[in-house]
Amino acid sequence: MPTISDVAKLSGLSKATVSRVINNHPYIAKEKRERVEQAMKELGYVPNPSARRLRGSLTNTIGVIVPRIVNPFFSYLVHSIEQSAYKNNYQVLMFQSNEKKDKELYFLNLLKNRQVDGLIMTSIENDWDVIQPYTEFGPIVLCNEYLTHSKAPIVRLDQAKAAYIGTKHLIDKGHTKIGYCTGGLFAEDGKDKDRNHGYQQALSEAGLSIHTNWIFINKHTIDDGKKVMRQMLAMDDRPTAIFTGSDEIAAGVIMEAKENGVRVPEDLAVIGFDDQPVAEIIEPKLTTIRQPVDELGEKSVEQLIASMNSKETVLKNIELPVELLVRKST
Amino acid sequence: MPTISDVAKLSGLSKATVSRVINNHPYIAKEKRERVEQAMKELGYVPNPSARRLRGSLTNTIGVIVPRIVNPFFSYLVHSIEQSAYKNNYQVLMFQSNEKKDKELYFLNLLKNRQVDGLIMTSIENDWDVIQPYTEFGPIVLCNEYLTHSKAPIVRLDQAKAAYIGTKHLIDKGHTKIGYCTGGLFAEDGKDKDRNHGYQQALSEAGLSIHTNWIFINKHTIDDGKKVMRQMLAMDDRPTAIFTGSDEIAAGVIMEAKENGVRVPEDLAVIGFDDQPVAEIIEPKLTTIRQPVDELGEKSVEQLIASMNSKETVLKNIELPVELLVRKST
DNA sequence: TTGTACGCGTTATCAC
DNA sequence: GTGATAACGCGTACAA
């Protein structure tokens, strides 16, 4: 494996000069620059990033952490981040935390050890106290998730409004018994807290109160959706509408509803979240909340690159609009 | 950021001893080992991977390259790889090539520069001549994709059989005009070549010949599927059945068919590929080819780890079974 | 404009 | 059992 010394030897110049060529320093004789470039090509030389990092220089690589890559929302988000980064000459390393604290920490260490220049976190597993110290080693941008005390640039969607308009829509359709699924624990400061608030606000404005057994926690997948439907079937007094928190869950609910002769939307109105492809595939087509995923990724990258360039942390809070898409499931 | 020297200083021992503790060397006095561990904890010390790599040691990280992470087949595959790797104490870095040669090369350099100990490639963009040299730097396992001359361990599905049984199934249902979508170019040695052969074999066994304008190339997404359906609608003589190459494409075909009053399966039989969740969501439910994605990922990891442990390349060719799932779209 | 020499953090090879 | 020390490949003062 050729090193900078090999290039130096072949070109008859010093390592320093070669290094200067690589890093586009000014003041190099054209003829020598060409000699170096020629030698690099000949040897198939590639700088060793480990050595560079050790030396403290940048990597032109950013990391993205996602909880579950199989969730289409995140795979599309990562995809969008990747595209934007590429346009800006950055490579992207993706990493799946699987919602585990230790895996998240491992990834944060990539930042600490200069494996990546910056980080985009699309989920947060650890407390902010443990994440915060890592910001010393490079910028961290939060993408669509945050904790109350987190102090980092954040690009997010207006989740509270999203849940609010979704729930409101169901109320406007005349529903008073409205179930709710969350990916978190329906806790005060945890995952999906903003959505929880939106849901609660819409209910309370309509003079409705919360039925704890219509709240389903830790739900993410199609299977989860089926389970939710089964749980509802077993209830004496069950919701006539449900806000699901993702199109996948909604799909599961609807599939199981059909199996059991529950008509959607007549017997049960279902509202999804994300406007994933599945929303238009399933029948009835899903009423859902559209989130501008592409823009979310794009802005996150922009924000991260901005933070990397200016040494001071630019504390920005970008909020993107969400939108209710009414189709046939409500 | 604490280094091994800081730990040495704090514990009153030498860097060498600290290093030995870190790397679980035998023959260290228990008392000193504990002193070191204590110091590490106190400082929040984490070994710097760049330095380790520079020194030539392993990273316990493997890389996975995928063409498009938004394709559910690949996100599930990556997920399965990630799970298996985790069980074996490996971390996984994912990387999306976007089907670009230069991005693939960038990622191969991670191997060259010891960023990762080994690589799983779920797609191949460059010629084998250019990939082959990288095997010198660490094992590469091909996963479900290969080139004719590639000489690397490979874990794959029997794609030829898959396409064969799918096409055969359509023939058995009485179809003679059978369209075909491929993600590649329908070329002799390129993407999906085995599927192409399976399709061709089934046709020729039935005495049917290939209609080039019923072959659709470079198809991957739902939108592609819709386009295919529109193209077929514009034909005077059109297929009565189509082998789509992915459930996503199939979904697109069916959606567009419904829009245009084409009945599935009566007017057009559609067969998918992958058995993704969408296959059971869409109506009619998709007849499709099930691939054991979990096993595919698992075996790839196993194979990679095996290659990393034994210095000689263990040239293995593992082939996993596929299965036809008949539902309602054929 | 170019070259020499040092240090980044770690591990392996020697000595002791 | 333990400690000095020399690499690993690179970038940058500093000198020339």
XYZ file of C-alpha atoms (C1' of nucleotides) in Angstrom:
692
model
C 0.000 0.000 0.000
C 1.694 3.174 -1.208
C 2.369 5.928 1.290
C 3.266 9.535 0.910
C 6.914 8.519 1.127
C 6.561 6.277 -1.876
C 5.087 9.130 -3.830
C 7.910 11.378 -2.666
C 10.510 8.855 -3.702
C 9.009 8.230 -7.114
C 8.617 11.891 -7.871
C 12.045 12.694 -6.506
C 10.627 15.266 -4.101
C 10.081 15.438 -0.383
C 7.117 14.237 1.614
C 6.386 17.816 2.519
C 5.998 18.858 -1.071
C 3.774 15.912 -1.814
C 1.659 16.778 1.167
C 1.364 20.320 -0.074
C 0.171 19.149 -3.437
C -2.410 16.913 -1.824
C -3.712 19.757 0.275
C -3.715 22.337 -2.469
C -1.215 24.657 -0.933
C -0.229 27.659 -2.971
C 3.345 28.290 -4.045
C 4.334 25.062 -5.669
C 6.125 25.032 -8.976
C 3.750 23.813 -11.630
C 6.238 21.349 -12.973
C 6.714 19.726 -9.565
C 3.015 19.646 -8.847
C 2.548 17.709 -12.040
C 5.357 15.347 -11.212
C 3.700 14.596 -7.894
C 0.296 14.110 -9.434
C 1.755 11.797 -11.979
C 3.441 9.726 -9.290
C 0.260 9.541 -7.252
C -1.672 8.273 -10.199
C 0.991 5.769 -11.072
C 0.999 4.274 -7.599
C -2.726 4.452 -7.085
C -1.977 6.423 -3.974
C -4.760 7.285 -1.551
C -4.043 9.260 1.616
C -4.557 7.251 4.742
C -7.427 8.837 6.643
C -6.330 7.344 9.935
C -3.039 9.133 9.746
C -4.745 12.339 8.733
C -7.206 12.123 11.527
C -4.509 11.363 13.998
C -2.834 14.480 12.806
C -6.043 16.348 13.416
C -7.303 17.190 9.990
C -10.752 16.892 8.555
C -12.242 13.857 6.968
C -14.977 15.236 4.784
C -17.194 12.626 6.246
C -20.290 13.101 8.308
C -22.147 10.547 10.338
C -25.859 9.996 10.571
C -27.400 7.978 13.313
C -30.842 6.490 12.872
C -32.838 4.309 15.232
C -34.113 1.809 12.686
C -33.077 1.831 9.084
C -35.980 -0.393 8.054
C -38.398 2.345 8.948
C -39.018 4.021 5.606
C -39.182 7.425 7.191
C -35.583 7.061 8.237
C -34.328 5.390 5.120
C -35.760 8.218 3.053
C -34.342 10.740 5.460
C -30.905 9.195 5.304
C -31.153 9.102 1.578
C -31.923 12.770 1.422
C -29.092 13.584 3.800
C -26.769 11.527 1.709
C -27.693 13.353 -1.473
C -27.261 16.786 0.040
C -23.975 15.847 1.614
C -22.676 14.478 -1.632
C -23.431 17.745 -3.382
C -21.275 19.423 -0.770
C -18.478 16.932 -1.187
C -19.149 15.055 1.987
C -19.426 11.340 2.388
C -21.971 9.888 4.741
C -21.595 7.043 7.163
C -24.889 5.692 8.404
C -25.299 3.966 11.673
C -28.248 2.245 13.270
C -28.643 2.602 17.001
C -31.449 0.111 17.261
C -32.623 2.340 20.054
C -29.773 1.180 22.249
C -27.872 3.577 24.427
C -24.546 1.820 24.098
C -24.669 1.754 20.326
C -25.408 5.424 20.282
C -22.396 6.027 22.478
C -20.184 4.013 20.202
C -21.205 6.211 17.360
C -20.665 9.387 19.303
C -17.112 8.245 19.816
C -16.592 8.359 16.090
C -16.932 12.079 16.496
C -14.675 12.187 19.496
C -12.007 10.365 17.585
C -12.331 12.404 14.450
C -13.691 9.596 12.345
C -16.327 12.017 11.227
C -16.329 15.785 11.134
C -19.865 16.153 12.352
C -22.940 14.233 13.310
C -26.607 14.299 12.506
C -28.748 12.571 15.082
C -32.210 11.583 13.986
C -32.954 10.017 17.318
C -31.683 10.380 20.845
C -31.378 7.493 23.225
C -29.121 8.784 25.968
C -29.766 11.724 28.241
C -28.522 15.042 27.060
C -25.955 15.179 29.857
C -24.110 12.305 28.321
C -24.376 13.537 24.753
C -23.505 17.129 25.427
C -19.782 16.560 26.156
C -19.310 15.196 22.655
C -20.223 18.501 21.090
C -16.769 19.601 22.130
C -15.313 17.376 19.440
C -17.449 18.505 16.565
C -20.865 19.828 15.713
C -23.939 17.757 16.333
C -27.171 18.618 14.611
C -30.396 17.210 15.921
C -32.813 16.221 13.246
C -36.440 15.943 14.147
C -35.779 14.872 17.704
C -34.595 16.694 20.751
C -34.672 16.746 24.502
C -35.932 19.599 26.542
C -32.525 20.663 27.702
C -30.624 19.898 24.540
C -28.540 22.758 23.373
C -27.635 22.012 19.791
C -28.798 23.227 16.429
C -31.976 21.484 15.518
C -33.923 21.033 12.353
C -37.338 19.758 13.006
C -40.868 19.443 11.939
C -43.649 20.960 13.902
C -44.650 17.700 15.498
C -47.009 19.277 17.964
C -48.929 20.920 15.191
C -48.857 17.723 13.166
C -50.487 15.726 15.920
C -52.818 18.586 16.631
C -54.157 18.936 13.109
C -54.443 15.187 12.763
C -56.420 14.816 15.950
C -58.434 17.925 15.187
C -59.355 16.461 11.836
C -60.759 13.394 13.540
C -62.673 15.546 15.997
C -64.082 17.611 13.156
C -65.326 14.419 11.600
C -67.372 13.925 14.723
C -65.202 11.501 16.634
C -64.930 11.722 20.386
C -63.282 8.404 21.106
C -59.838 8.813 19.631
C -57.007 6.355 20.192
C -53.362 7.273 19.921
C -50.129 5.435 19.210
C -46.694 6.715 20.110
C -43.212 5.401 19.427
C -42.218 6.439 22.915
C -43.710 6.071 26.343
C -46.131 9.006 26.350
C -43.800 10.590 28.879
C -43.323 14.257 29.573
C -39.796 14.549 28.183
C -39.100 11.715 25.855
C -39.717 10.553 22.362
C -42.617 12.104 20.537
C -43.346 14.457 23.398
C -44.397 17.208 21.031
C -46.844 14.944 19.318
C -48.241 13.920 22.638
C -48.837 17.541 23.466
C -50.532 18.206 20.151
C -52.838 15.270 20.675
C -53.650 16.348 24.206
C -54.234 19.924 23.168
C -56.677 18.998 20.439
C -58.579 16.778 22.829
C -58.750 19.284 25.606
C -59.852 22.067 23.273
C -62.751 19.871 22.324
C -63.497 19.143 25.938
C -62.410 15.530 25.613
C -60.316 13.772 28.171
C -57.631 11.153 27.829
C -58.454 7.485 28.071
C -55.234 5.812 29.117
C -56.145 2.470 27.648
C -56.596 4.078 24.265
C -52.980 5.154 24.376
C -50.639 2.624 22.822
C -46.950 3.035 23.555
C -43.778 1.807 21.889
C -45.430 1.243 18.551
C -43.499 1.337 15.288
C -44.197 -1.429 12.829
C -46.936 -2.974 10.759
C -47.094 -5.809 13.241
C -47.466 -3.338 16.045
C -50.414 -1.890 14.161
C -52.045 -5.287 13.898
C -51.573 -5.807 17.596
C -53.145 -2.475 18.353
C -56.182 -3.399 16.308
C -56.461 -6.696 18.114
C -56.257 -4.953 21.434
C -59.004 -2.594 20.399
C -61.187 -5.453 19.256
C -60.946 -6.892 22.721
C -62.242 -3.713 24.330
C -65.832 -3.247 25.405
C -65.656 0.431 24.772
C -63.328 1.088 21.918
C -62.172 4.106 19.905
C -63.936 5.019 16.680
C -60.827 6.706 15.379
C -57.107 6.359 15.864
C -54.082 8.533 15.333
C -51.318 6.061 14.597
C -48.039 7.941 14.456
C -46.806 6.248 11.297
C -48.161 4.963 8.029
C -46.742 1.576 8.852
C -48.744 1.269 12.038
C -51.784 2.594 10.226
C -51.330 -0.043 7.547
C -51.202 -2.747 10.190
C -54.334 -1.435 11.847
C -56.217 -1.361 8.575
C -55.079 -4.815 7.500
C -56.221 -6.326 10.756
C -59.435 -4.330 10.646
C -60.269 -5.747 7.233
C -59.555 -9.256 8.457
C -62.067 -8.760 11.202
C -64.802 -7.067 9.264
C -64.191 -3.675 10.769
C -64.878 -1.111 8.065
C -62.500 1.782 7.542
C -63.433 4.575 7.843
C -67.050 3.803 8.764
C -66.352 1.797 11.909
C -62.869 3.063 12.519
C -61.165 6.109 11.106
C -57.415 5.778 10.782
C -54.888 8.499 10.291
C -51.273 7.789 9.453
C -48.095 9.791 9.610
C -45.252 10.383 7.127
C -46.995 9.975 3.791
C -44.882 7.034 2.832
C -45.487 5.207 -0.427
C -47.654 2.704 1.403
C -50.163 5.441 2.149
C -51.327 5.416 -1.448
C -51.018 1.710 -1.901
C -53.306 0.539 0.830
C -57.052 0.659 0.474
C -58.621 2.805 1.605
C -55.851 5.239 0.842
C -54.483 6.768 3.981
C -55.260 10.142 5.375
C -51.917 11.109 6.757
C -49.534 13.851 7.787
C -47.022 14.733 5.140
C -43.574 15.649 6.351
C -41.083 17.265 4.000
C -38.429 14.616 4.418
C -36.194 15.828 1.629
C -36.112 19.309 2.992
C -35.508 17.978 6.472
C -32.400 16.152 5.323
C -31.204 19.018 3.210
C -31.522 21.597 5.960
C -29.821 19.316 8.438
C -26.823 18.997 6.185
C -26.762 22.731 5.551
C -26.922 23.392 9.240
C -24.186 20.908 9.986
C -21.861 22.279 7.361
C -22.482 25.776 8.619
C -21.582 24.707 12.139
C -18.444 23.018 10.907
C -17.253 26.083 9.083
C -17.828 28.725 11.684
C -16.127 27.679 14.853
C -18.804 29.082 17.127
C -21.889 27.006 17.522
C -24.605 28.623 15.516
C -27.629 27.770 17.564
C -30.383 27.595 15.068
C -33.802 26.166 15.342
C -35.298 25.483 11.979
C -38.865 24.368 11.845
C -40.440 22.965 8.714
C -44.130 22.881 7.926
C -46.274 19.788 8.010
C -49.460 19.241 6.171
C -52.597 17.165 6.498
C -53.377 15.009 3.498
C -56.966 13.873 3.542
C -57.593 10.692 1.630
C -60.049 7.894 2.249
C -59.267 6.375 5.611
C -60.993 9.048 7.695
C -9.498 14.335 25.240
C -7.653 11.829 27.393
C -4.984 9.650 25.799
C -3.261 6.530 26.885
C -0.521 8.714 28.357
C -2.998 10.443 30.607
C -4.201 7.109 31.855
C -0.607 6.027 32.404
C 0.176 9.161 34.360
C -2.915 8.949 36.520
C -2.410 5.307 37.299
C 1.302 5.791 37.864
C 2.144 3.103 35.321
C 3.575 3.094 31.835
C 1.769 3.428 28.535
C 2.812 -0.096 27.735
C 1.051 -1.534 30.734
C -2.052 0.444 30.038
C -2.037 -0.803 26.499
C -1.744 -4.344 27.766
C -4.734 -3.902 29.989
C -6.745 -2.475 27.128
C -5.879 -5.396 24.925
C -6.409 -8.080 27.531
C -2.899 -9.335 27.619
C -2.143 -12.049 30.119
C 0.416 -11.619 32.866
C -0.553 -8.365 34.466
C -0.692 -8.001 38.203
C -4.297 -7.851 39.249
C -3.730 -4.842 41.405
C -2.216 -2.857 38.537
C -4.893 -3.918 36.128
C -7.467 -2.528 38.483
C -5.546 0.690 38.933
C -5.519 1.149 35.185
C -9.176 0.367 34.816
C -9.984 2.816 37.540
C -7.973 5.537 35.830
C -9.632 4.861 32.494
C -13.048 5.187 34.006
C -12.119 8.337 35.837
C -10.908 10.038 32.690
C -13.610 8.692 30.444
C -10.852 7.330 28.292
C -11.661 5.815 24.912
C -8.906 4.428 22.694
C -8.419 6.416 19.545
C -9.279 4.185 16.604
C -7.249 6.244 14.188
C -4.111 5.592 16.136
C -4.961 1.941 16.426
C -5.616 1.616 12.769
C -2.470 3.460 11.904
C -0.664 0.967 14.001
C -2.309 -1.792 12.048
C -4.725 -3.317 14.471
C -8.303 -4.302 13.976
C -11.297 -2.096 14.334
C -14.107 -4.526 14.992
C -16.040 -2.678 12.399
C -17.336 -3.991 9.138
C -18.680 -2.031 6.237
C -21.729 -2.744 4.155
C -22.288 -1.110 0.839
C -25.780 -0.928 -0.609
C -26.957 0.657 -3.830
C -30.074 2.345 -2.494
C -31.010 2.325 1.133
C -34.600 3.331 0.396
C -35.170 0.032 -1.307
C -36.753 -2.060 1.439
C -34.952 -5.159 0.302
C -31.671 -3.493 1.130
C -32.760 -1.812 4.292
C -33.974 -5.142 5.643
C -30.794 -6.790 4.471
C -28.643 -4.189 6.161
C -30.705 -4.545 9.258
C -30.160 -8.259 9.346
C -26.440 -7.836 8.747
C -26.309 -5.317 11.511
C -27.998 -7.649 13.976
C -25.744 -10.574 13.192
C -22.659 -8.429 13.358
C -23.694 -7.022 16.685
C -24.037 -10.500 18.121
C -20.459 -11.094 17.083
C -19.271 -7.853 18.592
C -18.881 -6.036 15.342
C -20.152 -2.601 14.533
C -21.525 -1.871 11.106
C -20.995 1.136 8.944
C -23.473 1.414 6.120
C -22.763 3.194 2.942
C -24.919 3.963 -0.055
C -23.283 3.845 -3.450
C -26.249 5.248 -5.285
C -25.076 3.018 -8.069
C -22.105 5.284 -8.678
C -18.690 3.890 -9.404
C -16.780 6.623 -7.653
C -18.740 6.286 -4.447
C -18.126 2.597 -4.442
C -14.413 3.256 -4.803
C -14.463 5.678 -1.939
C -15.928 3.005 0.223
C -13.462 0.384 -0.904
C -10.752 2.716 0.307
C -12.140 2.429 3.805
C -10.955 -1.127 3.627
C -7.621 -0.188 2.146
C -7.060 2.240 4.956
C -8.176 -0.055 7.699
C -11.251 1.910 8.577
C -13.096 -1.357 8.469
C -11.863 -4.892 8.877
C -13.964 -6.312 6.118
C -16.607 -5.472 3.598
C -19.927 -6.849 2.491
C -20.954 -5.708 -0.941
C -24.613 -6.058 -1.792
C -24.094 -4.515 -5.181
C -21.214 -4.105 -7.579
C -20.779 -1.070 -9.743
C -17.179 -1.258 -10.893
C -15.577 -3.993 -12.919
C -14.038 -6.806 -10.984
C -10.559 -5.793 -12.134
C -10.814 -2.632 -10.142
C -12.363 -4.212 -7.067
C -10.112 -7.230 -6.907
C -6.961 -5.360 -5.761
C -8.756 -4.264 -2.620
C -9.160 -7.820 -1.430
C -5.493 -7.592 -0.536
C -6.412 -5.274 2.331
C -9.161 -7.319 3.863
C -11.867 -9.791 3.050
C -14.727 -8.823 0.818
C -17.880 -10.889 0.796
C -20.288 -10.529 -2.050
C -23.879 -10.676 -1.020
C -26.436 -11.571 -3.602
C -24.516 -10.011 -6.459
C -21.439 -11.024 -8.348
C -19.653 -10.721 -11.635
C -18.689 -13.624 -13.793
C -15.014 -13.352 -13.011
C -15.323 -12.298 -9.418
C -13.255 -14.377 -7.107
C -14.545 -13.714 -3.619
C -16.712 -15.585 -1.175
C -20.294 -15.101 -2.101
C -23.565 -15.647 -0.349
C -26.417 -15.546 -2.706
C -29.889 -16.545 -3.545
C -30.632 -18.721 -6.459
C -31.765 -15.873 -8.636
C -31.915 -17.920 -11.793
C -34.262 -20.368 -10.164
C -36.276 -17.537 -8.681
C -36.915 -15.970 -12.048
C -37.465 -19.374 -13.535
C -40.160 -20.485 -11.109
C -41.827 -17.095 -11.296
C -41.973 -17.135 -15.058
C -42.913 -20.797 -15.106
C -45.785 -20.061 -12.780
C -47.107 -17.494 -15.234
C -46.716 -19.928 -18.096
C -48.541 -22.620 -16.142
C -51.392 -20.200 -15.701
C -51.653 -20.133 -19.467
C -49.803 -16.946 -20.269
C -47.670 -16.736 -23.372
C -47.128 -13.003 -23.510
C -44.944 -12.337 -20.485
C -43.238 -9.023 -19.818
C -40.122 -8.663 -17.705
C -38.505 -5.903 -15.669
C -34.869 -5.837 -14.659
C -32.869 -3.496 -12.488
C -29.993 -3.779 -14.899
C -29.651 -3.643 -18.654
C -30.585 -7.214 -19.570
C -26.925 -7.665 -20.468
C -24.955 -10.867 -20.523
C -22.692 -10.066 -17.566
C -24.273 -7.397 -15.464
C -26.874 -6.857 -12.839
C -29.570 -9.460 -12.534
C -27.935 -11.640 -15.137
C -29.015 -14.800 -13.377
C -32.600 -13.677 -13.279
C -32.433 -12.890 -16.944
C -31.273 -16.415 -17.620
C -34.026 -17.908 -15.506
C -36.623 -15.910 -17.367
C -35.187 -16.862 -20.711
C -34.946 -20.500 -19.786
C -38.546 -20.705 -18.691
C -39.671 -19.063 -21.896
C -37.582 -21.224 -24.161
C -38.662 -24.413 -22.422
C -42.205 -23.423 -23.214
C -41.268 -22.669 -26.781
C -41.796 -18.961 -26.304
C -39.446 -16.352 -27.642
C -38.356 -13.034 -26.285
C -40.144 -9.865 -27.240
C -37.612 -7.098 -26.722
C -40.211 -4.420 -26.218
C -41.684 -6.390 -23.357
C -38.344 -6.151 -21.578
C -38.104 -3.120 -19.316
C -34.645 -2.179 -18.104
C -33.327 -0.111 -15.220
C -36.488 -0.447 -13.176
C -36.499 -0.187 -9.393
C -39.210 1.954 -7.863
C -42.951 2.272 -7.571
C -42.826 5.097 -10.061
C -40.910 2.912 -12.447
C -43.713 0.385 -12.113
C -46.298 2.980 -13.004
C -44.289 3.968 -16.042
C -44.048 0.373 -17.147
C -47.809 0.024 -16.919
C -48.260 3.183 -18.965
C -45.872 1.904 -21.586
C -47.782 -1.326 -21.788
C -51.073 0.508 -22.148
C -49.674 2.251 -25.173
C -48.843 -1.023 -26.913
C -51.018 -2.575 -29.547
C -49.950 -6.016 -28.583
C -49.267 -6.119 -24.902
C -48.291 -8.702 -22.310
C -50.965 -10.457 -20.287
C -48.537 -11.088 -17.478
C -45.442 -9.460 -16.111
C -42.528 -10.506 -13.977
C -41.511 -7.318 -12.213
C -38.309 -7.963 -10.315
C -39.451 -6.269 -7.130
C -42.570 -5.824 -5.077
C -42.184 -2.102 -5.406
C -42.330 -2.202 -9.168
C -45.206 -4.636 -8.958
C -47.059 -2.267 -6.679
C -46.582 0.554 -9.149
C -47.837 -1.592 -11.993
C -50.925 -2.606 -10.067
C -51.709 0.918 -8.913
C -51.545 2.242 -12.425
C -53.503 -0.746 -13.720
C -56.338 -0.009 -11.315
C -56.338 3.636 -12.350
C -56.852 2.561 -15.913
C -59.412 -0.136 -15.419
C -57.042 -2.970 -16.106
C -58.038 -5.850 -13.851
C -55.410 -7.793 -11.966
C -55.043 -10.690 -12.424
C -57.770 -11.117 -15.066
C -56.348 -8.708 -17.637
C -52.817 -8.641 -16.336
C -51.124 -11.052 -13.997
C -48.385 -9.484 -11.914
C -45.671 -11.212 -9.996
C -43.412 -9.403 -7.557
C -40.110 -10.175 -5.960
C -38.834 -9.989 -2.375
C -42.000 -10.512 -0.369
C -41.781 -7.138 1.230
C -44.486 -5.930 3.593
C -46.183 -4.151 0.715
C -46.905 -7.507 -0.908
C -49.594 -8.193 1.658
C -50.840 -4.666 1.845
C -51.734 -4.104 -1.755
C -54.880 -5.529 -3.276
C -54.849 -7.964 -4.825
C -52.177 -9.377 -2.588
C -49.025 -10.049 -4.490
C -47.818 -13.340 -5.759
C -44.112 -12.968 -5.249
C -40.775 -14.633 -4.721
C -39.751 -14.854 -1.117
C -36.076 -14.417 -0.384
C -34.693 -15.330 3.016
C -33.266 -11.896 3.705
C -32.436 -12.546 7.337
C -30.524 -15.648 6.508
C -28.778 -13.866 3.683
C -27.477 -11.226 6.034
C -26.579 -13.700 8.711
C -24.615 -15.961 6.404
C -22.808 -13.011 4.897
C -21.621 -11.920 8.299
C -20.615 -15.453 9.204
C -18.707 -15.791 6.001
C -16.993 -12.464 6.482
C -15.956 -13.216 10.013
C -14.641 -16.572 8.931
C -12.553 -14.933 6.237
C -11.226 -12.401 8.697
C -10.106 -15.058 11.126
C -8.392 -17.456 8.810
C -5.806 -15.591 6.812
C -6.379 -17.582 3.659
C -9.368 -16.659 1.611
C -11.965 -19.292 2.171
C -13.668 -19.320 -1.173
C -17.165 -20.326 -0.389
C -20.252 -20.099 -2.437
C -23.328 -20.308 -0.314
C -26.653 -20.489 -2.053
C -29.912 -19.997 -0.252
C -33.291 -21.242 -1.388
C -36.029 -19.063 -2.772
C -39.671 -19.814 -2.770
C -42.737 -18.895 -4.788
C -45.564 -17.425 -2.768
C -48.807 -17.582 -4.665
C -51.361 -15.002 -3.609
C -53.936 -13.147 -5.596
C -52.193 -11.158 -8.292
C -51.648 -14.067 -10.673
C 9.568 27.488 -3.340
C 11.311 23.285 -1.025
C 13.144 20.111 2.637
C 13.974 18.487 7.678
C 12.234 17.121 11.806
C 8.765 16.423 15.053
C 4.383 14.832 17.049
C -0.494 13.039 16.700
C -2.003 8.036 20.023
C -1.297 3.386 19.820
C 0.967 -1.186 19.929
C 4.930 -4.420 19.420
C 9.727 -5.361 20.374
C 13.018 -5.310 23.146
C 15.286 -5.038 27.371
C 15.175 -5.304 32.370
C 5.582 -8.397 35.004
C 6.904 -4.000 33.566
C 8.945 -0.012 31.121
C 11.413 2.533 27.323
C 11.201 3.162 22.497
C 10.474 2.695 17.675
C 7.355 2.496 14.274
C 2.493 3.394 11.640
C 1.455 7.833 7.625
C 0.604 12.397 7.647
C 0.851 17.657 8.077
C 3.206 21.697 9.635
C 6.591 24.694 12.070
C 10.858 26.081 11.053
C 14.963 26.534 8.256
C 17.053 27.151 4.101
